[in-house]
Coordinates of C-alpha atoms and ligand atoms in Angstrom, one line a residue:
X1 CA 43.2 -94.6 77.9
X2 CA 41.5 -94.3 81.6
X3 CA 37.6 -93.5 81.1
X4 CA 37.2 -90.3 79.7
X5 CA 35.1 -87.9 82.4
X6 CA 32.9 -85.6 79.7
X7 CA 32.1 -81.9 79.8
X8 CA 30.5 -79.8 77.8
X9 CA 32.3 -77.0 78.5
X10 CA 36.1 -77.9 79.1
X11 CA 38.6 -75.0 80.0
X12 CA 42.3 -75.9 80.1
X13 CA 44.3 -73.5 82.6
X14 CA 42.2 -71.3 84.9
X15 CA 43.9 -67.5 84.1
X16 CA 41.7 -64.4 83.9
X17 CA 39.5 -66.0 80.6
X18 CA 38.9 -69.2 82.0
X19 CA 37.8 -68.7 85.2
X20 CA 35.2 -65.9 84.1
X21 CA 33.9 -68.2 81.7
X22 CA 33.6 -70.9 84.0
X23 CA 32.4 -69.5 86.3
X24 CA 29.7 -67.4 83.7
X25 CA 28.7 -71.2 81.8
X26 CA 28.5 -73.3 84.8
X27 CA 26.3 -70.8 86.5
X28 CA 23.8 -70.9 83.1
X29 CA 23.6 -74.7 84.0
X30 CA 26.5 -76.5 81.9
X31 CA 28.8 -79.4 82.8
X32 CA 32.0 -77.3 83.6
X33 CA 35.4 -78.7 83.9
X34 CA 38.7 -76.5 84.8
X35 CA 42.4 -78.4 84.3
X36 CA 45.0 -76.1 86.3
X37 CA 48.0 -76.8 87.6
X38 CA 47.9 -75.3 90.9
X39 CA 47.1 -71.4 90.5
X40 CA 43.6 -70.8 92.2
X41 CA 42.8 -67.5 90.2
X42 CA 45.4 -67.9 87.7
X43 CA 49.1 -65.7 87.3
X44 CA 47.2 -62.4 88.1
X45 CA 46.7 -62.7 91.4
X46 CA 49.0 -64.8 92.6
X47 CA 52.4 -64.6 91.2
X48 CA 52.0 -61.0 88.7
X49 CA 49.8 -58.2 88.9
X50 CA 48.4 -58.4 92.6
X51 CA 51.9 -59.4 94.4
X52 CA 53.8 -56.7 92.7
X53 CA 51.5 -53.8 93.1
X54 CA 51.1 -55.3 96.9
X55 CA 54.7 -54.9 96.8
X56 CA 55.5 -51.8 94.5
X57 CA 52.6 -50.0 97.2
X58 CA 54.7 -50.9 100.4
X59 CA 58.0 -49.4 98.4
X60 CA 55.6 -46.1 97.7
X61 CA 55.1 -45.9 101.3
X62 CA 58.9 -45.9 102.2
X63 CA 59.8 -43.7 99.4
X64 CA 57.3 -41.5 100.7
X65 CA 58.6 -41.9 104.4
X66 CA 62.5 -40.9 102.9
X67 CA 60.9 -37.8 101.8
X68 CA 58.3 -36.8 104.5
X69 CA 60.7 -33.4 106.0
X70 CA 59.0 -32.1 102.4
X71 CA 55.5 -32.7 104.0
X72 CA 56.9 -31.1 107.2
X73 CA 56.8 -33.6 109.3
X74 CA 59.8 -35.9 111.0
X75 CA 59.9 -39.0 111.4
X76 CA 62.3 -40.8 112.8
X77 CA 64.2 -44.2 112.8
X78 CA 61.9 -45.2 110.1
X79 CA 63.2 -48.7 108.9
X80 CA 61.4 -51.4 106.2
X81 CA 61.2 -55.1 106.5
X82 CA 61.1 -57.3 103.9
X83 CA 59.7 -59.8 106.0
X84 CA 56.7 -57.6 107.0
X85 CA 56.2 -56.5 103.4
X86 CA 56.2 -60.1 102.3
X87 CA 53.6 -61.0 104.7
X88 CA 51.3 -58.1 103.4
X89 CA 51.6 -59.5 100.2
X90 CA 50.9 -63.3 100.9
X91 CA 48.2 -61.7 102.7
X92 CA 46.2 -59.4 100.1
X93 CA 47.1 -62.8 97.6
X94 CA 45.4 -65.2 99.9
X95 CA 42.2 -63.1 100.3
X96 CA 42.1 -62.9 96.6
X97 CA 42.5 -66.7 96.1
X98 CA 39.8 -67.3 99.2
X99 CA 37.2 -64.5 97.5
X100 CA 37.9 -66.7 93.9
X101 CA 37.7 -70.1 95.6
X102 CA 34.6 -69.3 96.7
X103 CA 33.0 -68.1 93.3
X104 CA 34.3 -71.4 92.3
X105 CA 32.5 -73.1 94.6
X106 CA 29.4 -71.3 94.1
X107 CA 29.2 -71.5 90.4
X108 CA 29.7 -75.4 90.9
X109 CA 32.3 -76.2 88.5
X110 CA 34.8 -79.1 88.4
X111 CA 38.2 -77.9 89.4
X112 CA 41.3 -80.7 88.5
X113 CA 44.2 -79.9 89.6
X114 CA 47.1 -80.8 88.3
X115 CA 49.6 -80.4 85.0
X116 CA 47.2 -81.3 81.8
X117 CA 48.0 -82.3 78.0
X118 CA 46.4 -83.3 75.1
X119 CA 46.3 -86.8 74.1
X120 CA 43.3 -86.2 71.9
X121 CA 41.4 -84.4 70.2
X122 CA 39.2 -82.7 72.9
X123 CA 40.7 -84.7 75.4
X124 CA 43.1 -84.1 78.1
X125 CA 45.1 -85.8 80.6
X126 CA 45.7 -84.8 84.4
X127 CA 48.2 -85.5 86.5
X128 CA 46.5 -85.3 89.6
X129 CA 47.6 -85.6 93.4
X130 CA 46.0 -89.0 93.4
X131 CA 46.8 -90.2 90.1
X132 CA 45.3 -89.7 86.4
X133 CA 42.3 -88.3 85.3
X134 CA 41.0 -87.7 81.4
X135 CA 38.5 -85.5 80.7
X136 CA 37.0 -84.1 77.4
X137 CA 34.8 -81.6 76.0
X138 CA 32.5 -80.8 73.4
X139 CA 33.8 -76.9 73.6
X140 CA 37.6 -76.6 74.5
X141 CA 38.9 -73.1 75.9
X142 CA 42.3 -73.0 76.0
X143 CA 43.8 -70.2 79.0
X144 CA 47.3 -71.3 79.7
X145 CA 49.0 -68.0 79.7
X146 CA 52.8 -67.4 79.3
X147 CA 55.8 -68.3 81.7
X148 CA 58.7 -66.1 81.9
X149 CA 61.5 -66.6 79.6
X150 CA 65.0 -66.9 80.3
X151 CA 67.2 -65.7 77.3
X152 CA 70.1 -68.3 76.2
X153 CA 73.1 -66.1 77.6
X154 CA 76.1 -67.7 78.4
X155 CA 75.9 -68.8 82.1
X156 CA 72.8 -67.3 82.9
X157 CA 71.0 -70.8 83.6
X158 CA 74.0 -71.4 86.0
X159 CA 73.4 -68.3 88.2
X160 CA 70.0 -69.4 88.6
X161 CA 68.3 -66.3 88.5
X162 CA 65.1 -65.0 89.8
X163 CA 61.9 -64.4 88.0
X164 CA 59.4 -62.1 89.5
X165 CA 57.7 -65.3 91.0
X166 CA 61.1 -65.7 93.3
X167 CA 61.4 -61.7 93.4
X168 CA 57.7 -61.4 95.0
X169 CA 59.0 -64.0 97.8
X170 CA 62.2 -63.3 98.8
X171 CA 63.3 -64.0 102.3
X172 CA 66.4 -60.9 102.0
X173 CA 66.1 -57.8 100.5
X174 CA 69.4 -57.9 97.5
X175 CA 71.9 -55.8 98.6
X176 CA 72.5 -55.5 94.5
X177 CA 69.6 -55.9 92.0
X178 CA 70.6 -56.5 88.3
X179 CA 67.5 -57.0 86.3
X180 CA 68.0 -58.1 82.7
X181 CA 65.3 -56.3 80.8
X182 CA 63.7 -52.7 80.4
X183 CA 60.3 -53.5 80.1
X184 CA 57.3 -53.5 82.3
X185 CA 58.4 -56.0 85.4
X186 CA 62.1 -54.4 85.0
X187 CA 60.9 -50.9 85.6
X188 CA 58.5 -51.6 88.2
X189 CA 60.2 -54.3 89.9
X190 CA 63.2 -52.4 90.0
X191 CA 62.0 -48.9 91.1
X192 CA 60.3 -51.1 94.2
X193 CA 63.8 -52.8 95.4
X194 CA 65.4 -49.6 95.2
X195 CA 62.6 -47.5 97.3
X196 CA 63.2 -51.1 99.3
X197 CA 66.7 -50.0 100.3
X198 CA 68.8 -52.4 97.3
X199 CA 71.0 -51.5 94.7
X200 CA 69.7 -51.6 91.4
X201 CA 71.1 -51.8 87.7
X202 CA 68.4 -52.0 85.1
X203 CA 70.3 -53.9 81.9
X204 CA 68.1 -53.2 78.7
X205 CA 69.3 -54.2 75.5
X206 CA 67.2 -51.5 72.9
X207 CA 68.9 -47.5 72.8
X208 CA 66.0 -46.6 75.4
X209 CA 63.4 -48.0 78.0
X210 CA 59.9 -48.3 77.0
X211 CA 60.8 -48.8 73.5
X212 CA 56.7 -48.8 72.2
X213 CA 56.2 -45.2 74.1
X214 CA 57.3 -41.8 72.6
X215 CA 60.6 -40.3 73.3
X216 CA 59.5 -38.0 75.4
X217 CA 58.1 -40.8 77.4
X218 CA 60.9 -42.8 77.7
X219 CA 63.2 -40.1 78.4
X220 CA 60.7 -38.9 81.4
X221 CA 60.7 -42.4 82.9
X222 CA 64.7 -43.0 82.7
X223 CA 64.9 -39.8 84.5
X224 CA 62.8 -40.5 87.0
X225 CA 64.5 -43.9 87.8
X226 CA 67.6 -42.3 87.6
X227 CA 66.6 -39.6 89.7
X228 CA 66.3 -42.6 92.6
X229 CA 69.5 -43.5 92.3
X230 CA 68.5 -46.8 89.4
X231 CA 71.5 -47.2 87.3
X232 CA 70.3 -48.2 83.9
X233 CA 72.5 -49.6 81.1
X234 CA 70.8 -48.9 78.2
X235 CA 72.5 -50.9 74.6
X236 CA 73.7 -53.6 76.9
X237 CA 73.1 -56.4 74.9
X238 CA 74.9 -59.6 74.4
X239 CA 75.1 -60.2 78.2
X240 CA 77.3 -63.0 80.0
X241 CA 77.0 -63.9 83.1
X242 CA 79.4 -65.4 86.4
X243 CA 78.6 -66.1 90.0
X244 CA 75.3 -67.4 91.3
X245 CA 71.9 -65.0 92.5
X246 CA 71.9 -64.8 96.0
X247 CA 75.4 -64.3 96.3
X248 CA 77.3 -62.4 93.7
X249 CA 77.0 -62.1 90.2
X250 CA 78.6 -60.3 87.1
X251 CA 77.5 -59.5 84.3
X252 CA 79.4 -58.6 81.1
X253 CA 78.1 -57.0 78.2
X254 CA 79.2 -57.1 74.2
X255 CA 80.8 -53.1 74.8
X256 CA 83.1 -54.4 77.8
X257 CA 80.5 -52.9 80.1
X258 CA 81.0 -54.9 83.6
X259 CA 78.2 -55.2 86.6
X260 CA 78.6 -57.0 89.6
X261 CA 75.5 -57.8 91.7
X262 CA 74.3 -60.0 94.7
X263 CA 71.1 -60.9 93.1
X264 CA 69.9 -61.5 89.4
X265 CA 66.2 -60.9 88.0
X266 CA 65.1 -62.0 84.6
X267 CA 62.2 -60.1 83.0
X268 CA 62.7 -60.1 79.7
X269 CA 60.0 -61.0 78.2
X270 CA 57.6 -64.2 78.1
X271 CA 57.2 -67.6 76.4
X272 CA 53.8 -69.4 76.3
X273 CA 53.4 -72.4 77.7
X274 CA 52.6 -74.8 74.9
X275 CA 55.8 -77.2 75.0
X276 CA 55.1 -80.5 75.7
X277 CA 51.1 -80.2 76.0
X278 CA 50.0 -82.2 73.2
X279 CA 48.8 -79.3 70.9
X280 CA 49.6 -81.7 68.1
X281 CA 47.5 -84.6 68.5
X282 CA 44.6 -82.1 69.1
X283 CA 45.3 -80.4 65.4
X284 CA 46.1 -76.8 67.7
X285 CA 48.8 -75.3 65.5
X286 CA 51.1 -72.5 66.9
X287 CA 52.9 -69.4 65.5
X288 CA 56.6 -69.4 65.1
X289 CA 56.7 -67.9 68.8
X290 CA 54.6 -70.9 69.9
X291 CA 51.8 -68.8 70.7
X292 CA 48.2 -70.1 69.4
X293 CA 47.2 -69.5 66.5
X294 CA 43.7 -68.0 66.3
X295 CA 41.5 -65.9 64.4
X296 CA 39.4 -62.5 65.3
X297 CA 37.2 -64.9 67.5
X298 CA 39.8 -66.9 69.1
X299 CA 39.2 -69.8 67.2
X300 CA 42.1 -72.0 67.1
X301 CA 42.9 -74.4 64.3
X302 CA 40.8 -77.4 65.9
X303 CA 37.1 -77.2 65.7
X304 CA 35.3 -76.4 68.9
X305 CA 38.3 -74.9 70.2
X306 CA 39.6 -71.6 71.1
X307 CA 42.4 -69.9 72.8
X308 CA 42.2 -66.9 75.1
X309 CA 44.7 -64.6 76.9
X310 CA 48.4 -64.3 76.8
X311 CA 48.8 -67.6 74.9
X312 CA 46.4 -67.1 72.3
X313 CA 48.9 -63.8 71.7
X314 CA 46.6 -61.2 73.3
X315 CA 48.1 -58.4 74.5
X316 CA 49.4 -59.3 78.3
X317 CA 47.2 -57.7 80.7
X318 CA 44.4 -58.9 82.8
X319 CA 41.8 -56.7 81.1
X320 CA 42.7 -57.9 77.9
X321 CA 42.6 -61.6 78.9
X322 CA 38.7 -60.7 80.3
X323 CA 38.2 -58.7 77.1
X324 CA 38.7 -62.5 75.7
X325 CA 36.3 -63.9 77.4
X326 CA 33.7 -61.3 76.9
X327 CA 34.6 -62.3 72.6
X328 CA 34.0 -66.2 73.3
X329 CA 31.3 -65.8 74.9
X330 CA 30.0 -63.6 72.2
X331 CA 30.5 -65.8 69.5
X332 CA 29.1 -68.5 71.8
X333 CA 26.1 -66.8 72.0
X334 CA 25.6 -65.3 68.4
X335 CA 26.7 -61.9 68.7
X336 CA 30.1 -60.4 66.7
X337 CA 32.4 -59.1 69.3
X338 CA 36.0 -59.9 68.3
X339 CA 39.2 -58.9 68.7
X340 CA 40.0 -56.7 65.8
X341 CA 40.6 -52.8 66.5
X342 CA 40.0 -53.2 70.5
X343 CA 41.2 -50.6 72.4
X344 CA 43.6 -52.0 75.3
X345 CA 45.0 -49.3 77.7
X346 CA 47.2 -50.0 80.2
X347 CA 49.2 -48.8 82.7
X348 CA 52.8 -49.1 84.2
X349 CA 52.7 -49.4 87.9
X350 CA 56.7 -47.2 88.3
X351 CA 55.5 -43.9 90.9
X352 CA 54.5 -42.1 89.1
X353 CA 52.6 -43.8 86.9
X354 CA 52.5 -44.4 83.2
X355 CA 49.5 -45.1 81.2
X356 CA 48.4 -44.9 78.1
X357 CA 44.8 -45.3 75.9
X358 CA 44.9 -45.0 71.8
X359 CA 47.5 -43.9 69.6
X360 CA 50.2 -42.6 70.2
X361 CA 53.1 -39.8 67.9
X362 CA 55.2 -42.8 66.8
X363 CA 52.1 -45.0 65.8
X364 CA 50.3 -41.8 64.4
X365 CA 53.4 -41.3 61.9
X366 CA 54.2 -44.7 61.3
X367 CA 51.1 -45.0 60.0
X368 CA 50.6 -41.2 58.3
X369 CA 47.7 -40.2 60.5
X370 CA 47.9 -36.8 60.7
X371 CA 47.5 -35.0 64.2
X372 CA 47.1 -32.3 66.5
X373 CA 49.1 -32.5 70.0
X374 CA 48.7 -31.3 73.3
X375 CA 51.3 -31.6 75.8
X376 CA 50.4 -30.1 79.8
X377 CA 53.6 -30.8 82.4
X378 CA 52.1 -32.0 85.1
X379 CA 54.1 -29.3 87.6
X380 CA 51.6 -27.0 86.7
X381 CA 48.1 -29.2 87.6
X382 CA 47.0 -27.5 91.0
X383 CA 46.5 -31.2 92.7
X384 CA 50.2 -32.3 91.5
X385 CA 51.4 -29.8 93.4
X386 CA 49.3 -30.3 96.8
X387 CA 50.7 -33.8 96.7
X388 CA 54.5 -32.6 96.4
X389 CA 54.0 -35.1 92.8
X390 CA 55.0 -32.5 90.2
X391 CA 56.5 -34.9 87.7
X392 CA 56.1 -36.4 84.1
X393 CA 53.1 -35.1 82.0
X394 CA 50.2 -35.6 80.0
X395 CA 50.0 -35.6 76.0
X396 CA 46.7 -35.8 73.5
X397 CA 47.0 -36.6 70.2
X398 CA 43.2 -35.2 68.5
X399 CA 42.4 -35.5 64.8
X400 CA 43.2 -32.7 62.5
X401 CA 39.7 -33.0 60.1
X402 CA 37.7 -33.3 63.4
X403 CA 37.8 -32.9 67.0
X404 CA 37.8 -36.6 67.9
X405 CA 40.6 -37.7 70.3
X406 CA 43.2 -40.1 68.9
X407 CA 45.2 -41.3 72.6
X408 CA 46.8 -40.2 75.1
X409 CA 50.0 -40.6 77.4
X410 CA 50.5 -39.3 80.6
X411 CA 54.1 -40.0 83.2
X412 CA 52.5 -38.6 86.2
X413 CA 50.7 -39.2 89.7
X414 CA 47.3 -41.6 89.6
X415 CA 47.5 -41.8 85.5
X416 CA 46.1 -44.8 85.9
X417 CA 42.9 -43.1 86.7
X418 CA 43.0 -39.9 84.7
X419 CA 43.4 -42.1 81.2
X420 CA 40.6 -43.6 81.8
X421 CA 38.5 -40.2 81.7
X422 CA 40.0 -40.1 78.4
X423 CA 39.4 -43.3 77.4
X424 CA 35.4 -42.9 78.3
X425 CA 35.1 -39.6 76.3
X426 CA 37.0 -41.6 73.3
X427 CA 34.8 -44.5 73.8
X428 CA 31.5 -42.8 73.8
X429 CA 32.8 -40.7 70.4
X430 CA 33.1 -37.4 72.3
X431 CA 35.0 -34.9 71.3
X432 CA 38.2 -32.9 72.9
X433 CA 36.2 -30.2 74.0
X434 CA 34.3 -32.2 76.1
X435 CA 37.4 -32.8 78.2
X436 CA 38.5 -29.1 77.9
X437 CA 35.1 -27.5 78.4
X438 CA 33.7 -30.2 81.4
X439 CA 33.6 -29.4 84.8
X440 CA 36.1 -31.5 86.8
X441 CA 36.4 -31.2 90.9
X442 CA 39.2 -29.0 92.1
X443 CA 41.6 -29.9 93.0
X444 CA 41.5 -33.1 91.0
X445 CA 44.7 -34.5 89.1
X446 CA 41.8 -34.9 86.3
X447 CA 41.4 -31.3 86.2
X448 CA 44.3 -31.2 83.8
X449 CA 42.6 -32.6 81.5
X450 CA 40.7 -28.8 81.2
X451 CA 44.4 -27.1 80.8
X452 CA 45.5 -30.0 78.3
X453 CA 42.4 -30.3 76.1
X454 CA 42.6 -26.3 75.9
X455 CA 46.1 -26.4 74.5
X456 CA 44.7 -28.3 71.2
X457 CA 46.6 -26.1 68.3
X458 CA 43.5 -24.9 66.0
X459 CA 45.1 -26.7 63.1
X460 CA 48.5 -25.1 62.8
X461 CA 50.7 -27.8 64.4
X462 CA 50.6 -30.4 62.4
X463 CA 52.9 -33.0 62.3
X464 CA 53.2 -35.8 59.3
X465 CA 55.6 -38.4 58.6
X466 CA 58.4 -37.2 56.4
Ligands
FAD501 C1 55.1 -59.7 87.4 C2 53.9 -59.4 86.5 C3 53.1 -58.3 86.8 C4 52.0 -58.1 86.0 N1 51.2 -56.9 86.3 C5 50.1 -56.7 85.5 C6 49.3 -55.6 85.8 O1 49.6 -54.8 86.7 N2 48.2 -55.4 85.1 C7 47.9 -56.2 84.1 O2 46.8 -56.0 83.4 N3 48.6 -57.3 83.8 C8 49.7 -57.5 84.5 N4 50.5 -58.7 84.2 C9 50.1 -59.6 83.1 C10 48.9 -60.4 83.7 O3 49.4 -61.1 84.8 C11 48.4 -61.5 82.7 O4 48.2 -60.9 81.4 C12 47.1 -62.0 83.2 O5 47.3 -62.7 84.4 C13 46.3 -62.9 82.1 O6 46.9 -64.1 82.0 P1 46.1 -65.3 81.2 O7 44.6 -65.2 81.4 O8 46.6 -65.3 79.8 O9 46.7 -66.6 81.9 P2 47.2 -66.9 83.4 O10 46.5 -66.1 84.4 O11 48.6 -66.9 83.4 O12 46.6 -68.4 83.6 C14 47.1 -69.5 83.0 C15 46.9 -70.6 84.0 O13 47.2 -71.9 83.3 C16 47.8 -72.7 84.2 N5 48.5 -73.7 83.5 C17 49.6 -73.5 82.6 N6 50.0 -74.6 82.0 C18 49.2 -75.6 82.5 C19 49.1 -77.0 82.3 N7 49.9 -77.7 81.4 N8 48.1 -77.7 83.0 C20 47.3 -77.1 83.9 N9 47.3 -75.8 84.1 C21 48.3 -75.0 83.5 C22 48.6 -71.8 85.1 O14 48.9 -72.4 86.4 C23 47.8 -70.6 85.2 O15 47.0 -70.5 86.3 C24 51.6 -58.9 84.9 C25 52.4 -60.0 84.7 C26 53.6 -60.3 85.5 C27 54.4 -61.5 85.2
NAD502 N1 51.5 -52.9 84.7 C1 51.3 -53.9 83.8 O1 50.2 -54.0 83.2 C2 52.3 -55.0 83.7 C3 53.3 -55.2 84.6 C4 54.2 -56.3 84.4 C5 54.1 -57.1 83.3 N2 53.1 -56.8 82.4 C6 52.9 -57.6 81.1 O2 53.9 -58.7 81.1 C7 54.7 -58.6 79.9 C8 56.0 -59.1 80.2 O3 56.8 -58.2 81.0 P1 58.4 -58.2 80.8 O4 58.9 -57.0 81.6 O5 59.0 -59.5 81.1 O6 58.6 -58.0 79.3 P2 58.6 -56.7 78.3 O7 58.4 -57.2 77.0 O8 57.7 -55.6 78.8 O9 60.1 -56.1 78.5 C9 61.2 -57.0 78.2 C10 62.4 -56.1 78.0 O10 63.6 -56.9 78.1 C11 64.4 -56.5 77.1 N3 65.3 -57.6 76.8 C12 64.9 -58.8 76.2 N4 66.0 -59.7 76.1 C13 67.0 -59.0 76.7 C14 68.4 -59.4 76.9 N5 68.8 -60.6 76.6 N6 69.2 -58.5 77.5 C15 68.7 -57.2 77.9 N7 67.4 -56.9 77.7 C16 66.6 -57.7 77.1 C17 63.6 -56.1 75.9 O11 64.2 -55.2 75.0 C18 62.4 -55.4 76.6 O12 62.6 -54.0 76.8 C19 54.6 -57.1 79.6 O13 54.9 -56.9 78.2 C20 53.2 -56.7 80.0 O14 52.3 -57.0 78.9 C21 52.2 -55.8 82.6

């Protein structure tokens, strides 16, 4: 073994967890050491959240440009570049990976770059531009995030498709999309090549997009993506695939179902990146997925070390990955934060939007909580209607023994930022009349929080599991 170069605080991949916690315990005067591969900032903001919403925004603007006659105004000859857009979007990443580089200088910690594993307990081995470097440390943090997976479909590896790492960088716009996979990157990805000016076919194995949302929900967003011209194939599972991405592909599925495309995009799903790293010889056991196994803390298997974000299993957003942090440095410090019963909200970045914070009907009957429910279309919130953004709606689910607010979903312009509204007046215990009773700007999209709130049965509707 080379010398070992010792830490106290070692943090192996530098995603949304790791940095902050870097960052927090070389600042408070540690030995900090980060092993990453090559991401300055982690996936976030360079190949996931930042690129795509960089991207998804440039699509707003020329879906909005399609449609401005509405706005009464004309404007012609209005064409989009994928070029252009792409450069926006290397742009906005490399200020975000200049802005971290520099809190990593600041805070002073030791970055090694280059692809690590475990060859001990504690103790990891870089593969470094010039060479090998070991380091250990007396507290490991494991932040190594998830990689996207390509299913086993017969010829798919052969028609080397794209991942939303090649999608975010392409030199052509696809004259035909075909995404494999509904989900979160397939919805948003896809609306954004179509408003782009490509073909898309959205191939989603389950009966319905969004399968973890209401009905009502997943039927609101299939029309909206349909409404843009999106074909989805829904049941299409099974898939097989012929030609190469990048020039023309097609794809067959179990029914006989046939789809040709020029380009193919893989987002279904993810697989954590835990092959091959030496987990074993560090006593780090993994599920049956091979995600880490830890506890409410995020303590792994191996004393002195934890697992945070998308790898340790935690739900995959950036929040939730800081939310991890803010739990190991809890316990690091004495206090009890953990991970049990957190509230993660998120948001789907399709136009409109589609967020959600708390429960919602399916989970409420799956698990017999009884409920009250409020449903507002969002056609008839003054603001949706300035902005010529009439569609989807909002829903609240509120207790039925007391007026505290169980979640809420809302398909419709800037949901993002109306759920969290909600999600303060459920954090700070309020009740729904706080929400239906408070004085919100007008016009405001929030606003419709006073109309939904007030639409709260008294008790009458009540809906159980059978
Ligand atoms: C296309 C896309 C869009 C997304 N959009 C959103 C969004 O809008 N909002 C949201 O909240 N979430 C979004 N997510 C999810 C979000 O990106 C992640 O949940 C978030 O980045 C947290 O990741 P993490 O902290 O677990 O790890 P990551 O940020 O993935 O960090 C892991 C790091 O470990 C490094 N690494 C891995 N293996 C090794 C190794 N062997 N040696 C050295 N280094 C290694 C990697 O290079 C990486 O930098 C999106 C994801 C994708 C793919
Ligand atoms: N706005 C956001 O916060 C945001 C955006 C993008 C990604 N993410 C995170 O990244 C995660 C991964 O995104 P994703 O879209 O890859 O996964 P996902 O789990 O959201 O969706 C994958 C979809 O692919 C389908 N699928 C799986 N295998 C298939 C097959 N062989 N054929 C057809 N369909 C198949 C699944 O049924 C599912 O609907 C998300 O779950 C989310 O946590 C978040």
């Amino acid at each position: 073994m080379n010398s070992v170069d010792r830490f106290d605080i070692l943090i192996f991949g530098g995603g949304k967890a790791g940095k902050t916690l870097a960052m927090d315990q070389a600042k408070a005067g540690k030995k900090v050491a980060v092993v990453e591969v090559g991401l300055i900032g982690g996936s976030c903001i360079n190949i996931a959240c930042i690129p795509s919403k960089t991207l998804i925004r440039s699509a707003e603007v020329a879906h909005s440009m399609k449609g401005i006659s509405e706005f009464g105004i004309t404007a012609d000859n209005v064409r989009s570049s994928l070029d252009l857009v792409r450069d926006r979007t290397a742009r906005v990443v490399a200020e975000m990976v200049a802005t971290n580089q520099a809190g990593f200088d600041a805070s002073g910690f030791d970055l090694v770059l280059g692809w690590g594993k475990f060859i001990a307990p504690k103790t990891i081995q870089v593969k470094t531009a010039s060479g090998t470097r070991t380091v250990s440390g007396e507290q490991v943090f494991i932040n190594l995030g998830t990689t996207a997976d390509v299913p086993d479909l017969p010829g798919l590896a052969d028609a080397s498709p794209i991942t939303h790492v090649e999608a975010l960088q392409l030199g052509d716009l696809p004259t035909k999309l075909i995404v494999i996979g509904g989900g979160y990157i397939g919805m948003e990805l896809g609306q954004a090549f179509r408003r782009l000016g490509s073909e898309v076919t959205i191939l989603e194995r389950g009966p319905r997009l969004a399968p973890r949302e209401d009905t009502d929900v997943s039927e609101g967003i299939l029309k909206i993506l349909n409404g843009e011209g999106i074909e989805v194939a829904l049941s299409a599972y099974d898939l097989s695939v012929s030609g190469r991405s990048g020039e023309s592909v097609t794809v067959r599925s179990a029914d006989g179902r046939v789809f040709a495309g020029s380009h193919i995009l893989v987002a279904s799903g993810r697989r954590p990146r835990t092959a091959g790293i030496g987990l074993e010889l560090a006593g780090i056991e993994v599920d049956d997925r091979g995600f880490i196994k830890v506890d409410d803390h995020l303590r792994t298997t191996a004393d002195g070390v934890w697992a945070m974000g998308e790898v340790a299993g935690t739900p995959m957003f950036t929040h939730a990955s800081l939310d991890d942090y803010r739990v190991v440095k809890s316990t690091m410090t004495g206090g009890n934060r953990t991970t049990k019963g957190r509230m993660i909200p998120y948001c789907v970045f399709i136009d409109p939007e589609f967020a959600r914070i708390g429960m919602n009907e399916a989970e409420a009957l799956k698990e017999g909580i009884e409920y009250r429910v409020a449903r507002l279309p969002m056609d008839v919130v003054p603001r949706a209607r300035t902005l010529s953004q009439r569609k989807g709606f909002m829903k609240a689910l509120v207790a039925v023994d007391s007026d505290k607010i169980l979640g809420f979903s809302m398909l419709g312009v800037n949901a993002g930022e109306v759920m969290s509204v909600v999600q303060m007046a459920m954090l700070g215990g309020l009740p729904f009349t706080t929400l239906r009773d408070g004085i919100f700007a007008h016009p405001t999209i929030t606003e419709g929080l006073n109309m939904l709130f007030a639409n709260v049965p008294a008790s009458a509707v009540v809906r159980k599991a059978a």
